[in-house]
Short mmCIF file of C-alpha atoms in Angstrom, two decimals:
data_model
loop_
_atom_site.label_atom_id
_atom_site.label_comp_id
_atom_site.label_asym_id
_atom_site.label_seq_id
_atom_site.Cartn_x
_atom_site.Cartn_y
_atom_site.Cartn_z
CA MET A 1102 93.95 -88.33 45.76
CA THR A 1103 92.72 -87.34 49.15
CA ALA A 1104 93.08 -83.88 50.62
CA SER A 1105 95.74 -85.10 52.99
CA GLU A 1106 97.77 -86.60 50.05
CA ALA A 1107 97.63 -83.37 48.00
CA PRO A 1108 100.95 -81.59 47.42
CA VAL A 1109 101.96 -78.82 49.81
CA THR A 1110 103.11 -75.45 48.54
CA VAL A 1111 104.83 -72.83 50.65
CA ILE A 1112 105.09 -69.18 49.63
CA ARG A 1113 108.20 -68.64 51.79
CA ASN A 1114 108.76 -65.41 53.66
CA ALA A 1115 106.26 -63.19 51.88
CA ASP A 1116 107.33 -59.68 52.28
CA TRP A 1117 103.73 -58.63 52.81
CA ALA A 1118 100.48 -60.60 53.01
CA VAL A 1119 96.92 -59.49 53.29
CA VAL A 1120 95.44 -62.00 55.81
CA TRP A 1121 91.97 -62.35 57.29
CA ASN A 1122 91.27 -61.69 60.95
CA GLU A 1123 88.07 -63.73 61.61
CA GLU A 1124 87.35 -62.12 65.04
CA ALA A 1125 87.66 -58.52 63.77
CA ALA A 1126 86.00 -59.52 60.36
CA ARG A 1127 88.54 -57.55 58.46
CA HIS A 1128 91.78 -57.94 56.38
CA GLU A 1129 95.13 -57.17 58.09
CA TYR A 1130 98.63 -56.91 56.93
CA ALA A 1131 101.29 -59.45 57.94
CA ARG A 1132 105.04 -59.17 57.28
CA GLY A 1133 107.53 -61.94 56.54
CA VAL A 1134 105.06 -64.81 56.82
CA ASP A 1135 104.78 -68.15 55.00
CA VAL A 1136 101.52 -68.70 53.21
CA VAL A 1137 100.94 -72.42 52.80
CA PHE A 1138 98.29 -74.31 50.74
CA GLN A 1139 97.71 -77.98 50.24
CA GLY A 1140 95.72 -78.87 47.23
CA ASP A 1141 92.92 -76.35 46.90
CA ARG A 1142 93.03 -75.13 50.55
CA ILE A 1143 95.08 -72.69 52.59
CA VAL A 1144 96.47 -74.46 55.59
CA SER A 1145 98.60 -71.68 57.13
CA SER A 1146 98.93 -67.85 56.73
CA ASP A 1147 100.79 -66.92 59.89
CA GLY A 1148 104.31 -67.35 61.08
CA THR A 1149 106.92 -69.77 59.72
CA TRP A 1150 105.96 -73.11 58.24
CA THR A 1151 108.17 -75.92 59.61
CA GLY A 1152 106.15 -78.83 58.21
CA PRO A 1153 106.81 -80.82 55.02
CA PHE A 1154 106.26 -79.32 51.61
CA ASP A 1155 106.63 -80.23 48.02
CA THR A 1156 106.98 -76.86 46.36
CA GLU A 1157 108.60 -73.68 47.69
CA ILE A 1158 108.00 -70.23 46.18
CA ASP A 1159 110.19 -67.33 47.08
CA GLY A 1160 107.91 -64.72 48.62
CA ARG A 1161 110.56 -62.06 49.00
CA ASP A 1162 109.60 -58.80 47.29
CA ARG A 1163 106.07 -60.18 46.92
CA MET A 1164 102.76 -59.38 48.46
CA VAL A 1165 100.23 -62.35 48.81
CA MET A 1166 96.60 -61.25 48.78
CA PRO A 1167 93.19 -62.88 48.22
CA GLY A 1168 91.92 -63.08 44.71
CA PHE A 1169 89.19 -60.62 43.84
CA VAL A 1170 85.46 -61.71 43.65
CA ASP A 1171 83.89 -60.04 40.57
CA VAL A 1172 80.15 -60.34 41.12
CA HIS A 1173 78.76 -58.71 37.96
CA SER A 1174 80.25 -58.87 34.48
CA HIS A 1175 79.11 -59.53 30.96
CA PRO A 1176 82.27 -60.95 29.33
CA SER A 1177 80.53 -62.71 26.46
CA PHE A 1178 79.30 -59.35 24.95
CA GLU A 1179 80.82 -56.22 26.34
CA THR A 1180 84.37 -56.85 25.12
CA MET A 1181 83.06 -56.41 21.59
CA LEU A 1182 81.80 -52.88 22.30
CA LYS A 1183 85.36 -51.44 22.86
CA GLY A 1184 85.80 -48.33 20.65
CA LEU A 1185 82.04 -48.05 19.95
CA THR A 1186 79.97 -47.17 23.04
CA GLU A 1187 82.33 -45.26 25.37
CA GLU A 1188 81.01 -41.84 24.20
CA VAL A 1189 77.41 -42.57 23.22
CA TYR A 1190 74.56 -41.33 25.29
CA SER A 1191 70.82 -40.72 24.92
CA PRO A 1192 69.53 -37.35 26.30
CA ASN A 1193 65.97 -38.64 25.79
CA PHE A 1194 66.70 -41.65 28.07
CA TYR A 1195 68.40 -39.68 30.85
CA MET A 1196 71.83 -40.28 29.29
CA SER A 1197 71.65 -44.08 29.69
CA SER A 1198 72.85 -46.00 26.62
CA LEU A 1199 70.72 -49.10 27.48
CA TYR A 1200 67.61 -48.32 25.42
CA GLU A 1201 69.05 -46.94 22.16
CA PHE A 1202 72.53 -48.33 21.78
CA LEU A 1203 72.75 -51.66 23.68
CA THR A 1204 70.12 -53.06 21.39
CA LEU A 1205 72.09 -52.23 18.24
CA PHE A 1206 74.49 -55.16 18.59
CA GLU A 1207 73.95 -58.85 18.23
CA ILE A 1208 76.88 -61.22 18.77
CA ASP A 1209 77.02 -64.77 17.40
CA GLU A 1210 78.13 -67.69 19.50
CA GLU A 1211 81.69 -67.66 18.00
CA GLY A 1212 81.98 -64.03 18.97
CA MET A 1213 80.59 -64.75 22.46
CA ARG A 1214 83.25 -67.42 23.06
CA ALA A 1215 86.00 -65.15 21.77
CA SER A 1216 84.78 -62.18 23.81
CA THR A 1217 84.69 -64.32 26.98
CA GLU A 1218 88.27 -65.57 26.38
CA VAL A 1219 89.57 -61.95 26.03
CA ALA A 1220 87.60 -60.73 29.04
CA LEU A 1221 88.72 -63.61 31.25
CA ALA A 1222 92.30 -63.17 30.41
CA GLU A 1223 92.13 -59.54 31.37
CA LEU A 1224 90.22 -60.32 34.60
CA LEU A 1225 92.63 -63.02 35.68
CA GLN A 1226 95.58 -60.78 34.97
CA SER A 1227 93.96 -58.08 37.21
CA GLY A 1228 93.67 -60.54 40.09
CA VAL A 1229 90.16 -61.80 39.69
CA THR A 1230 89.90 -65.40 40.84
CA SER A 1231 86.06 -65.75 41.10
CA LEU A 1232 83.68 -64.31 38.46
CA CYS A 1233 79.89 -64.13 38.16
CA ASP A 1234 79.37 -64.29 34.42
CA ILE A 1235 75.92 -62.86 33.57
CA SER A 1236 75.33 -63.96 29.97
CA PHE A 1237 72.77 -65.65 27.84
CA ALA A 1238 73.67 -69.29 27.76
CA HIS A 1239 75.45 -70.51 24.65
CA ASP A 1240 77.11 -73.64 23.43
CA GLY A 1241 80.33 -74.44 25.20
CA TRP A 1242 79.89 -71.74 27.80
CA LEU A 1243 80.49 -73.78 30.94
CA ASP A 1244 83.40 -75.72 29.54
CA GLY A 1245 84.92 -72.62 28.17
CA LEU A 1246 84.74 -70.84 31.60
CA ALA A 1247 86.31 -73.91 33.27
CA ALA A 1248 89.11 -74.14 30.71
CA THR A 1249 90.44 -70.65 31.66
CA GLY A 1250 91.11 -71.74 35.29
CA ILE A 1251 88.86 -69.18 36.91
CA ARG A 1252 86.28 -69.96 39.57
CA ALA A 1253 83.04 -69.30 37.62
CA PHE A 1254 79.55 -68.58 38.83
CA ALA A 1255 77.44 -68.89 35.66
CA ALA A 1256 74.37 -66.68 35.65
CA PRO A 1257 72.32 -67.55 32.53
CA MET A 1258 69.93 -64.65 32.00
CA PHE A 1259 66.22 -65.17 31.13
CA ARG A 1260 63.24 -62.81 30.76
CA ASN A 1261 59.77 -62.32 29.31
CA GLY A 1262 61.17 -60.19 26.52
CA PRO A 1263 63.31 -57.22 25.53
CA TRP A 1264 62.84 -53.43 25.62
CA LYS A 1265 62.92 -51.52 22.33
CA THR A 1266 62.61 -48.03 20.97
CA ALA A 1267 61.04 -47.04 17.65
CA ASN A 1268 61.70 -43.39 17.80
CA GLY A 1269 64.67 -42.65 20.07
CA HIS A 1270 62.57 -41.03 22.85
CA SER A 1271 60.14 -43.63 24.17
CA VAL A 1272 60.65 -47.22 25.27
CA TYR A 1273 58.24 -50.17 24.77
CA TYR A 1274 58.47 -53.74 25.96
CA GLU A 1275 57.82 -56.95 24.01
CA LEU A 1276 56.91 -59.20 26.95
CA ASP A 1277 55.45 -62.71 26.53
CA GLU A 1278 54.58 -65.13 29.29
CA LYS A 1279 55.39 -68.28 27.45
CA ALA A 1280 58.67 -66.98 26.16
CA GLY A 1281 59.68 -66.15 29.68
CA GLU A 1282 58.80 -69.65 30.89
CA ALA A 1283 60.80 -71.26 28.08
CA SER A 1284 63.86 -69.09 28.68
CA MET A 1285 63.74 -69.83 32.36
CA ARG A 1286 63.54 -73.62 31.86
CA ALA A 1287 66.70 -73.32 29.56
CA ALA A 1288 68.40 -71.33 32.23
CA MET A 1289 67.56 -73.88 34.88
CA ASP A 1290 68.95 -76.76 32.76
CA CYS A 1291 72.18 -74.65 32.40
CA LEU A 1292 72.32 -74.31 36.22
CA ASP A 1293 71.85 -78.08 36.63
CA ALA A 1294 74.81 -78.62 34.23
CA ALA A 1295 76.90 -76.14 36.15
CA ALA A 1296 76.22 -77.97 39.40
CA LYS A 1297 77.54 -81.21 37.84
CA HIS A 1298 80.48 -79.70 36.03
CA PRO A 1299 83.60 -81.98 36.50
CA SER A 1300 85.94 -79.07 37.16
CA GLY A 1301 84.46 -78.39 40.53
CA ARG A 1302 84.99 -74.66 39.94
CA VAL A 1303 81.72 -73.91 38.11
CA SER A 1304 78.47 -73.16 39.92
CA GLY A 1305 75.40 -71.20 39.26
CA VAL A 1306 73.37 -68.04 40.08
CA VAL A 1307 69.66 -67.57 39.32
CA SER A 1308 69.57 -64.56 37.06
CA PRO A 1309 66.33 -63.05 35.65
CA SER A 1310 67.60 -60.25 33.43
CA GLN A 1311 66.05 -56.97 34.48
CA ILE A 1312 63.29 -55.89 36.90
CA ASP A 1313 61.34 -54.28 34.01
CA THR A 1314 61.66 -57.21 31.58
CA CYS A 1315 60.20 -59.90 33.79
CA PHE A 1316 56.56 -60.46 34.89
CA GLU A 1317 55.85 -60.86 38.59
CA GLY A 1318 55.09 -64.61 38.20
CA LEU A 1319 58.44 -65.24 36.51
CA LEU A 1320 60.29 -63.41 39.29
CA ARG A 1321 58.49 -65.22 42.06
CA GLU A 1322 59.27 -68.59 40.42
CA ALA A 1323 62.91 -67.55 39.93
CA MET A 1324 63.33 -66.83 43.67
CA SER A 1325 61.67 -70.10 44.50
CA GLU A 1326 64.21 -71.91 42.28
CA ALA A 1327 67.03 -70.07 43.98
CA GLN A 1328 65.78 -71.00 47.42
CA SER A 1329 65.16 -74.67 46.55
CA ARG A 1330 68.53 -75.00 44.93
CA ASP A 1331 70.25 -72.80 47.59
CA LEU A 1332 71.76 -70.55 44.95
CA PRO A 1333 72.28 -66.80 44.81
CA PHE A 1334 69.72 -64.61 42.99
CA THR A 1335 70.85 -61.59 40.87
CA ILE A 1336 68.86 -59.12 38.88
CA HIS A 1337 69.45 -55.74 37.24
CA ALA A 1338 67.34 -53.32 39.19
CA ALA A 1339 67.34 -49.56 39.90
CA GLN A 1340 69.79 -49.10 36.95
CA GLY A 1341 68.01 -46.40 35.02
CA VAL A 1342 65.55 -43.51 35.37
CA VAL A 1343 63.47 -45.01 32.55
CA GLU A 1344 63.17 -48.22 34.52
CA PHE A 1345 62.33 -46.32 37.74
CA ASN A 1346 59.50 -44.44 36.07
CA GLU A 1347 58.31 -47.61 34.31
CA MET A 1348 57.89 -49.39 37.62
CA ILE A 1349 56.08 -46.42 39.10
CA ARG A 1350 53.74 -46.46 36.09
CA ARG A 1351 53.04 -50.16 36.37
CA HIS A 1352 52.86 -50.66 40.15
CA GLY A 1353 52.93 -47.29 41.88
CA ARG A 1354 56.12 -48.59 43.66
CA THR A 1355 59.81 -47.96 43.17
CA PRO A 1356 61.87 -50.94 41.80
CA ILE A 1357 63.15 -51.76 45.26
CA GLN A 1358 59.76 -51.44 46.95
CA TRP A 1359 58.20 -53.71 44.37
CA MET A 1360 60.92 -56.33 44.86
CA ASP A 1361 60.07 -56.32 48.50
CA ASP A 1362 56.36 -56.43 47.80
CA ILE A 1363 56.70 -59.63 45.69
CA GLY A 1364 59.16 -61.45 47.91
CA ILE A 1365 62.34 -61.25 45.94
CA LEU A 1366 64.37 -58.92 48.23
CA ASN A 1367 66.16 -61.04 50.80
CA ASP A 1368 69.61 -62.07 51.86
CA ARG A 1369 70.28 -64.08 48.74
CA THR A 1370 69.45 -61.12 46.48
CA LEU A 1371 72.28 -59.42 44.63
CA ILE A 1372 70.98 -56.19 43.02
CA GLY A 1373 72.75 -55.32 39.84
CA HIS A 1374 73.61 -51.58 40.25
CA GLY A 1375 70.90 -50.35 42.75
CA ILE A 1376 71.61 -46.79 41.74
CA PHE A 1377 68.21 -45.11 41.24
CA LEU A 1378 66.65 -45.42 44.75
CA ASP A 1379 63.87 -43.13 45.93
CA SER A 1380 66.49 -40.84 47.40
CA HIS A 1381 68.52 -40.37 44.14
CA PRO A 1382 68.37 -36.74 43.10
CA GLN A 1383 67.76 -37.62 39.35
CA VAL A 1384 64.44 -39.31 40.05
CA GLY A 1385 62.98 -36.41 42.01
CA TRP A 1386 60.83 -38.91 44.04
CA THR A 1387 59.77 -38.73 47.69
CA THR A 1388 58.06 -41.60 49.44
CA SER A 1389 57.49 -42.66 53.02
CA SER A 1390 59.68 -45.70 52.41
CA ASP A 1391 63.47 -45.83 52.41
CA ASP A 1392 64.78 -47.88 49.55
CA LEU A 1393 68.30 -47.97 50.95
CA GLY A 1394 67.05 -49.08 54.37
CA MET A 1395 64.95 -51.78 52.76
CA ILE A 1396 67.96 -53.21 51.02
CA ALA A 1397 70.00 -53.17 54.21
CA ASP A 1398 67.27 -54.58 56.44
CA ALA A 1399 66.61 -57.42 53.93
CA GLY A 1400 70.29 -58.40 54.01
CA ALA A 1401 70.59 -57.99 50.26
CA SER A 1402 73.74 -56.98 48.41
CA VAL A 1403 74.46 -54.38 45.69
CA ALA A 1404 76.78 -54.93 42.77
CA HIS A 1405 78.56 -51.63 42.23
CA CYS A 1406 80.01 -51.25 38.72
CA PRO A 1407 81.08 -47.59 38.57
CA THR A 1408 82.91 -47.44 35.25
CA VAL A 1409 79.97 -48.35 32.91
CA PHE A 1410 77.83 -45.62 34.55
CA VAL A 1411 80.27 -42.83 35.14
CA ARG A 1412 80.91 -42.79 31.38
CA ARG A 1413 77.36 -41.29 31.09
CA GLY A 1414 77.66 -39.05 34.16
CA ILE A 1415 75.62 -41.41 36.27
CA SER A 1416 76.63 -42.60 39.76
CA LEU A 1417 75.28 -44.36 42.79
CA GLN A 1418 74.71 -41.92 45.63
CA HIS A 1419 77.07 -42.93 47.31
CA PHE A 1420 79.22 -45.91 48.17
CA ALA A 1421 80.19 -45.03 51.71
CA GLY A 1422 76.62 -44.14 52.52
CA TYR A 1423 75.41 -47.63 51.48
CA VAL A 1424 78.18 -49.29 53.54
CA GLU A 1425 77.36 -47.14 56.62
CA ARG A 1426 73.59 -47.98 56.27
CA GLY A 1427 74.56 -51.63 56.43
CA VAL A 1428 74.33 -52.70 52.79
CA ASN A 1429 76.74 -55.47 51.73
CA MET A 1430 78.53 -53.74 48.88
CA THR A 1431 80.30 -55.75 46.21
CA ILE A 1432 82.21 -54.81 42.98
CA GLY A 1433 81.71 -55.79 39.43
CA THR A 1434 83.51 -54.87 36.26
CA ASP A 1435 80.34 -55.09 33.97
CA THR A 1436 82.07 -53.77 30.83
CA HIS A 1437 85.44 -53.12 29.25
CA PRO A 1438 88.14 -52.72 30.42
CA GLN A 1439 87.83 -55.90 32.42
CA ASN A 1440 90.20 -54.64 35.06
CA MET A 1441 89.25 -55.07 38.72
CA VAL A 1442 91.90 -52.88 40.12
CA GLU A 1443 91.02 -50.00 37.96
CA GLU A 1444 87.32 -50.56 38.93
CA LEU A 1445 88.31 -50.13 42.61
CA LYS A 1446 90.14 -46.82 41.87
CA THR A 1447 87.19 -45.54 39.84
CA ALA A 1448 84.76 -46.56 42.75
CA ILE A 1449 86.79 -44.42 45.21
CA TYR A 1450 87.19 -41.36 42.98
CA VAL A 1451 83.51 -41.26 41.90
CA ALA A 1452 82.12 -41.71 45.43
CA ARG A 1453 84.42 -39.12 46.88
CA THR A 1454 83.39 -36.66 44.17
CA ILE A 1455 79.63 -37.37 44.56
CA SER A 1456 79.72 -37.23 48.30
CA GLY A 1457 82.13 -34.19 48.56
CA ASN A 1458 83.97 -36.21 51.24
CA ALA A 1459 87.59 -36.96 50.44
CA ALA A 1460 87.89 -39.22 53.46
CA LYS A 1461 85.67 -41.99 52.13
CA PRO A 1462 85.19 -44.49 50.77
CA THR A 1463 88.63 -45.70 51.80
CA ALA A 1464 90.75 -48.27 49.99
CA GLU A 1465 89.85 -50.73 52.78
CA MET A 1466 86.11 -50.27 52.02
CA VAL A 1467 86.35 -51.11 48.33
CA PHE A 1468 88.95 -53.90 48.91
CA HIS A 1469 86.49 -55.51 51.38
CA ALA A 1470 83.75 -55.14 48.75
CA ALA A 1471 85.89 -56.77 46.08
CA THR A 1472 86.77 -59.77 48.23
CA VAL A 1473 84.70 -60.91 51.20
CA GLY A 1474 81.74 -58.63 50.27
CA GLY A 1475 81.50 -60.49 46.96
CA ALA A 1476 81.95 -63.83 48.63
CA LYS A 1477 78.98 -63.06 50.94
CA ALA A 1478 76.78 -62.07 48.05
CA LEU A 1479 77.64 -65.39 46.33
CA ARG A 1480 76.86 -67.23 49.51
CA ARG A 1481 80.48 -68.42 50.03
CA ASP A 1482 82.57 -68.13 53.15
CA ASP A 1483 85.67 -69.84 51.69
CA ILE A 1484 86.76 -67.28 49.04
CA GLY A 1485 87.94 -63.75 49.14
CA LYS A 1486 90.30 -64.16 52.08
CA VAL A 1487 93.61 -65.56 53.03
CA ALA A 1488 92.91 -67.76 56.09
CA PRO A 1489 93.29 -71.48 57.00
CA GLY A 1490 90.48 -73.46 55.38
CA ALA A 1491 89.76 -70.96 52.67
CA LYS A 1492 90.26 -71.77 49.04
CA ALA A 1493 93.76 -71.26 47.72
CA ASP A 1494 92.70 -68.38 45.45
CA LEU A 1495 95.78 -66.24 45.73
CA VAL A 1496 97.45 -63.29 43.99
CA LEU A 1497 101.14 -62.44 44.08
CA VAL A 1498 102.15 -58.87 43.56
CA ASP A 1499 105.62 -57.78 42.53
CA LEU A 1500 106.58 -55.12 45.12
CA THR A 1501 109.65 -54.06 43.10
CA HIS A 1502 107.46 -52.90 40.22
CA ALA A 1503 108.16 -49.18 39.64
CA SER A 1504 104.43 -48.22 39.79
CA LEU A 1505 104.44 -49.25 43.49
CA ARG A 1506 107.62 -47.52 44.52
CA PRO A 1507 108.50 -45.90 46.90
CA LEU A 1508 106.52 -48.56 48.76
CA ARG A 1509 104.93 -47.76 52.01
CA ASP A 1510 101.43 -49.31 51.75
CA PRO A 1511 101.15 -51.92 49.02
CA ILE A 1512 97.27 -52.16 48.76
CA ARG A 1513 96.97 -48.34 48.51
CA ALA A 1514 99.87 -48.32 46.02
CA LEU A 1515 98.24 -51.03 43.95
CA ILE A 1516 94.86 -49.38 43.80
CA PHE A 1517 95.99 -45.79 43.26
CA SER A 1518 99.03 -46.28 41.20
CA GLY A 1519 99.90 -49.79 40.13
CA GLY A 1520 96.70 -51.11 38.56
CA GLU A 1521 97.09 -54.60 37.23
CA ARG A 1522 100.77 -54.14 36.06
CA PRO A 1523 102.42 -55.45 39.24
CA ILE A 1524 100.23 -58.57 39.45
CA LYS A 1525 102.49 -61.47 38.45
CA ASP A 1526 101.07 -64.79 39.55
CA VAL A 1527 97.55 -65.96 40.29
CA TYR A 1528 96.37 -69.20 41.72
CA VAL A 1529 92.83 -70.63 41.76
CA ASP A 1530 92.16 -73.77 43.87
CA GLY A 1531 95.89 -73.95 44.38
CA ARG A 1532 96.53 -74.18 40.60
CA GLN A 1533 98.49 -71.49 38.82
CA VAL A 1534 96.49 -69.74 36.24
CA VAL A 1535 98.53 -66.56 35.63
CA ALA A 1536 102.37 -66.67 35.33
CA ASP A 1537 104.50 -63.52 34.99
CA GLY A 1538 101.36 -61.44 34.30
CA ARG A 1539 99.91 -63.62 31.49
CA ALA A 1540 96.87 -65.96 31.72
CA MET A 1541 98.18 -69.44 31.12
CA PHE A 1542 95.29 -71.16 29.62
CA ILE A 1543 93.88 -68.60 27.16
CA ASP A 1544 95.38 -67.75 23.77
CA TYR A 1545 94.81 -64.08 24.10
CA GLU A 1546 95.97 -63.06 20.67
CA SER A 1547 93.93 -65.55 18.92
CA ALA A 1548 90.86 -64.65 20.92
CA MET A 1549 91.33 -60.99 20.17
CA VAL A 1550 91.55 -61.54 16.41
CA ARG A 1551 88.21 -63.50 16.66
CA VAL A 1552 86.59 -60.68 18.74
CA GLU A 1553 87.71 -58.18 16.05
CA ALA A 1554 85.99 -60.23 13.45
CA ALA A 1555 82.89 -60.62 15.51
CA GLN A 1556 82.75 -56.83 16.09
CA LYS A 1557 82.81 -56.20 12.38
CA ARG A 1558 80.14 -58.71 11.74
CA SER A 1559 77.93 -57.03 14.28
CA MET A 1560 78.76 -53.53 13.08
CA ASP A 1561 77.68 -54.43 9.52
CA LEU A 1562 74.20 -55.13 10.82
CA VAL A 1563 73.72 -52.08 13.13
CA HIS A 1564 71.60 -50.26 10.54
CA THR A 1565 69.05 -53.17 10.56
CA ARG A 1566 68.62 -52.75 14.30
CA ASP A 1567 68.72 -49.02 14.78
CA TRP A 1568 65.41 -47.11 15.03
CA ALA A 1569 66.72 -44.43 12.61
CA GLY A 1570 68.55 -46.79 10.29
CA ARG A 1571 71.94 -45.43 11.07
CA SER A 1572 75.15 -47.24 10.40
CA ALA A 1573 77.59 -47.95 13.13
CA ASP A 1574 79.76 -45.04 12.00
CA ALA A 1575 76.87 -42.67 11.91
CA ALA A 1576 75.52 -43.72 15.38
CA MET A 1577 78.99 -43.93 16.92
CA PRO A 1578 81.37 -41.79 14.94
CA PRO A 1579 85.11 -42.00 15.63
CA VAL A 1580 86.83 -39.37 17.69
CA PHE A 1581 88.29 -37.59 14.67
CA PRO A 1582 86.90 -37.32 11.06
CA MET A 1583 88.91 -39.36 8.59
CA ARG A 1584 91.03 -37.20 6.28
CA GLY A 1585 89.99 -37.66 2.60
CA HIS A 1586 86.71 -39.37 3.59
CA ASN A 1587 83.19 -38.09 3.49
CA ALA A 1588 81.08 -37.78 6.69
CA PRO A 1589 79.72 -41.13 7.94
CA LEU A 1590 76.97 -42.48 5.80
CA ALA A 1591 73.46 -42.20 7.38
CA LYS A 1592 71.68 -45.54 6.70
CA GLY A 1593 73.51 -48.78 6.35
CA GLY A 1594 76.18 -47.33 3.96
CA ALA A 1595 73.60 -45.99 1.51
CA LYS A 1596 73.81 -42.38 0.52
#
């Protein structure tokens, strides 16, 4: 079927619509308009449609808005950590949980598939239509992403090796040149498969794991692959004080400065987190360079994922300042809960608290970051907006939902009050993937049962991976002690 033969769908008389003004480069509200798509493309988002159509959707009491673009998430793993890592922290590692607790869990491939299904159901139901899934490649990954109906940007991670701790207060790295080359070749094979995926909704992102787990040669080669394939490039960088200090120790340069030195900071670079710049008060560092300015001048983007860091009292300093300096800011969910609307609210509250300025960031700033900001970082100009020619990735919000009423400003109400609850219907490529608030192509309950089983399997092995031999209950005790039970056992269940 050609594009001109594809069926036409009219969302008739939408009470509100968030439409794109190309000249002003910003979203705007429209009232009482028809939003029309044919096949996978929007054909009209202004005025009344008088042309032919095949399907008509009643837009009364609905807001039509662009689907969110989530640029940084780990759905194949983080879902399993619910109830375990929300209140862990490592004082010896500047409160980051990366070095002592992230390494405690290993998830098998069945668990990864189940975790991904749960996370993607929650993401779709919170209005995400495009997702950058940063995971280690695993069997069935690409087909599984496509089956959910989401627009997927697969970012298979690779590195020279992991970080570890043997004592809970120092970090060492097990880096190997050949291991890095092998993992990169496997990731490139995965990206080749993504480019050929028959769904047409799966593409790739070159994704070396972390700035401190990759040798310079691997990073230069990774950027070369991104350029030759014309793909985005993403890497975790400036995400921890430990990492900042390690890069100073190795190179005498901050993570951002070293990225610039070796040629991996440019307009296709998406920095995962970008928190600990030379200006951040927690690093206590003063240089003649300006990390924030270097990011902006390079045209790079920053993936802001506030929830996973604010749990440890860590925050980017600060969102509006990055925007005003000219950095393309984007939003990612990173961890559980996989809820994009809640992530936007958290981004606003944290940034206003950190900056001491209640005026910004505004809801418009974070909505822009979560839509066209993310699209720009992923090198797409056809997602994240409601405009003729853009992909028909649309979200319909129920304006009669009690959480939005009394209704004066629907986006403000959605972010600050409604959350995902009023989101009723979601379309990707013009195909409905959420109906009445439920993901249509994911068996959520079955996936959750499988995630619970995977969590138990992983918890049973925590003592074998912990530097102190602690069980999961000892390392991550429940909120309250169990009546009638002894204190958590110290090592793998052995007294």
